[in-house]
GROMACS .gro file of C-alpha atoms in nm:
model
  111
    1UNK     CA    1  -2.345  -1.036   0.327
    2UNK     CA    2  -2.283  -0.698   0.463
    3UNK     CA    3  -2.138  -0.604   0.742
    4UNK     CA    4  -2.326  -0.352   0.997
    5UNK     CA    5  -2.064  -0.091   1.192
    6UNK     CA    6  -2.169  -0.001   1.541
    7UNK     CA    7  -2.364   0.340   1.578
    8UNK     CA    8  -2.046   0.457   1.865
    9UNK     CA    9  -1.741   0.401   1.794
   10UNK     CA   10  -1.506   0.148   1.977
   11UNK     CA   11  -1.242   0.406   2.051
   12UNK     CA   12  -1.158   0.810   2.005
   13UNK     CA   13  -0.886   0.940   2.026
   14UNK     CA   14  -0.742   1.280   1.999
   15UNK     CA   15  -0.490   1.432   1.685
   16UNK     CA   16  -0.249   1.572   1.994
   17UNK     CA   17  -0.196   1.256   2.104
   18UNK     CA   18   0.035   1.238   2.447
   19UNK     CA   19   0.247   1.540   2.335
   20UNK     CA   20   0.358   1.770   2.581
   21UNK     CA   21   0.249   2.138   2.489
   22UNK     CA   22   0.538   2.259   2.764
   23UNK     CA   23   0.806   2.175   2.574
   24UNK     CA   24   1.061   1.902   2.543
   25UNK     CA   25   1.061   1.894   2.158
   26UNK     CA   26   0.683   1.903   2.135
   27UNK     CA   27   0.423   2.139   2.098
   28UNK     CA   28   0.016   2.189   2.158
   29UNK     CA   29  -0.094   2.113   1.787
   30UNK     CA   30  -0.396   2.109   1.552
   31UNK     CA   31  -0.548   1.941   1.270
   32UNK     CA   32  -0.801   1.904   0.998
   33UNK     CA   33  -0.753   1.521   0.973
   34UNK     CA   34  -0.807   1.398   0.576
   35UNK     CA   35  -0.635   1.033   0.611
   36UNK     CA   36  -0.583   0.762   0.807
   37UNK     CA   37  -0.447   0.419   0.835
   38UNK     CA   38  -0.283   0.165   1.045
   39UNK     CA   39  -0.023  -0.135   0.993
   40UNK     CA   40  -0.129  -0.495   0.964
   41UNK     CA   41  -0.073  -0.571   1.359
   42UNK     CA   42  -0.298  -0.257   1.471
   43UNK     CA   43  -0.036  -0.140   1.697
   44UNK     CA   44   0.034   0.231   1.496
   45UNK     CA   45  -0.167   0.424   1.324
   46UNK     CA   46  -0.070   0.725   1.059
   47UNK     CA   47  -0.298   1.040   1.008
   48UNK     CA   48  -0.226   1.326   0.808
   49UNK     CA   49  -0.405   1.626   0.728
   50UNK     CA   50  -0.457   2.037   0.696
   51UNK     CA   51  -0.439   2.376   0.914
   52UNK     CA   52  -0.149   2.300   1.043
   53UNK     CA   53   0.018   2.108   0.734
   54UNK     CA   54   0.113   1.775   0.931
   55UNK     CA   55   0.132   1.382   0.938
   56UNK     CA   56   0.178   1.182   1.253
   57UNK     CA   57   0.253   0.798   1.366
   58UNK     CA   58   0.082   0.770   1.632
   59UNK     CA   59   0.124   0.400   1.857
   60UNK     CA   60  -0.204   0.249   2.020
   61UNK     CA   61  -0.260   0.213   2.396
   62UNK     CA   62  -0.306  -0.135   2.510
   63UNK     CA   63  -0.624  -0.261   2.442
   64UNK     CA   64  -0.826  -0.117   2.739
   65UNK     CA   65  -0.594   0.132   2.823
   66UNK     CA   66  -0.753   0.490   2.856
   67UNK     CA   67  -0.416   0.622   2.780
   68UNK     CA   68  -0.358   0.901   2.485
   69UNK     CA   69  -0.223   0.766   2.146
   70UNK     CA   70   0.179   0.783   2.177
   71UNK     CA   71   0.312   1.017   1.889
   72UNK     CA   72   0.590   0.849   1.726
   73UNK     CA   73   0.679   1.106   1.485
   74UNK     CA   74   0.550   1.430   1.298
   75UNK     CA   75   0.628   1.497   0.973
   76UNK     CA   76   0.584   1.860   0.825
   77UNK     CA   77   0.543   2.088   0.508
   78UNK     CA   78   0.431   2.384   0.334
   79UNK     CA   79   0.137   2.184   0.203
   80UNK     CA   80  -0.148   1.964   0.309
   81UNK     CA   81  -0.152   1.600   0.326
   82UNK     CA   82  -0.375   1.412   0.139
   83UNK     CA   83  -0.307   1.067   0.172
   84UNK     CA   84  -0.089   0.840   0.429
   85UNK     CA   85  -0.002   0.470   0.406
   86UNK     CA   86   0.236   0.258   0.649
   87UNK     CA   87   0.448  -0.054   0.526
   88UNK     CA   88   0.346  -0.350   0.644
   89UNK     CA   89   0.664  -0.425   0.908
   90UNK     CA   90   0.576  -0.065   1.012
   91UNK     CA   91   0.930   0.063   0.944
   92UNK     CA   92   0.830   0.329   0.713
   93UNK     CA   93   0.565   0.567   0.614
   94UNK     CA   94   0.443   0.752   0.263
   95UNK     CA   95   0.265   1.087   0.223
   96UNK     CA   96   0.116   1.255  -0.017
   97UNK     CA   97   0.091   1.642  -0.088
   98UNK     CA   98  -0.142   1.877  -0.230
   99UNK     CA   99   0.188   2.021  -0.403
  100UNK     CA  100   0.212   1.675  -0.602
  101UNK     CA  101   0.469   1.517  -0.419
  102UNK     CA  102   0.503   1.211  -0.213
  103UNK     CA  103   0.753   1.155   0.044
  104UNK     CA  104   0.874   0.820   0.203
  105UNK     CA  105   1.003   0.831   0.535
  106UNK     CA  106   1.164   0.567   0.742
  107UNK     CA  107   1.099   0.504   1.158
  108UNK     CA  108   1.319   0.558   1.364
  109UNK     CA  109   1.204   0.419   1.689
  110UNK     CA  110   1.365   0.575   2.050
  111UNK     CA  111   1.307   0.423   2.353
   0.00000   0.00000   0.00000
């Protein structure tokens, strides 16, 4: 059997997420997303893409929250992303680049 997805979506969200474009560490950001994915609990999600060369964790809202996506972390480099995966305990991330290279990053979580 095959499944039929629903003509709207369940939930949008935007790339800049609850970043602050006034400052504290953050800044007003854009993307041309080419990946996605999410851990096996649903809680985070990873995206990664072009213009601006970047990869973010983003955490969900509670379910039927209308709150932003939380950015976790950003990673960055001279080259596009192509592909993003999360580990299964969510702990760490893997990217790769249009330069051939893939990097593995581990979370750091801050309260």
């Amino acid at each position: 059997m095959i499944g039929k997805l629903p003509r709207d979506p369940v939930a949008s969200y935007s790339w800049s997420g609850d970043e602050d474009p006034l400052g504290n560490g953050r800044y007003c950001t854009q993307s041309h997303l080419l990946t996605t994915g999410w851990d096996v609990e649903n809680k985070n999600i990873v995206a990664a893409g072009e213009n601006e060369n970047l990869a973010r964790v983003f955490e969900m809202p509670k379910r039927g929250s209308r709150d932003p996506l939380h950015v976790i972390a950003t990673l960055e480099s001279t080259y596009p992303f192509l592909s993003m995966a999360m580990s299964g305990d969510a702990e760490s991330v893997a990217v790769s680049g249009l330069d051939g290279t893939v990097q593995l990053a581990r979370l750091q979580y801050v309260q």
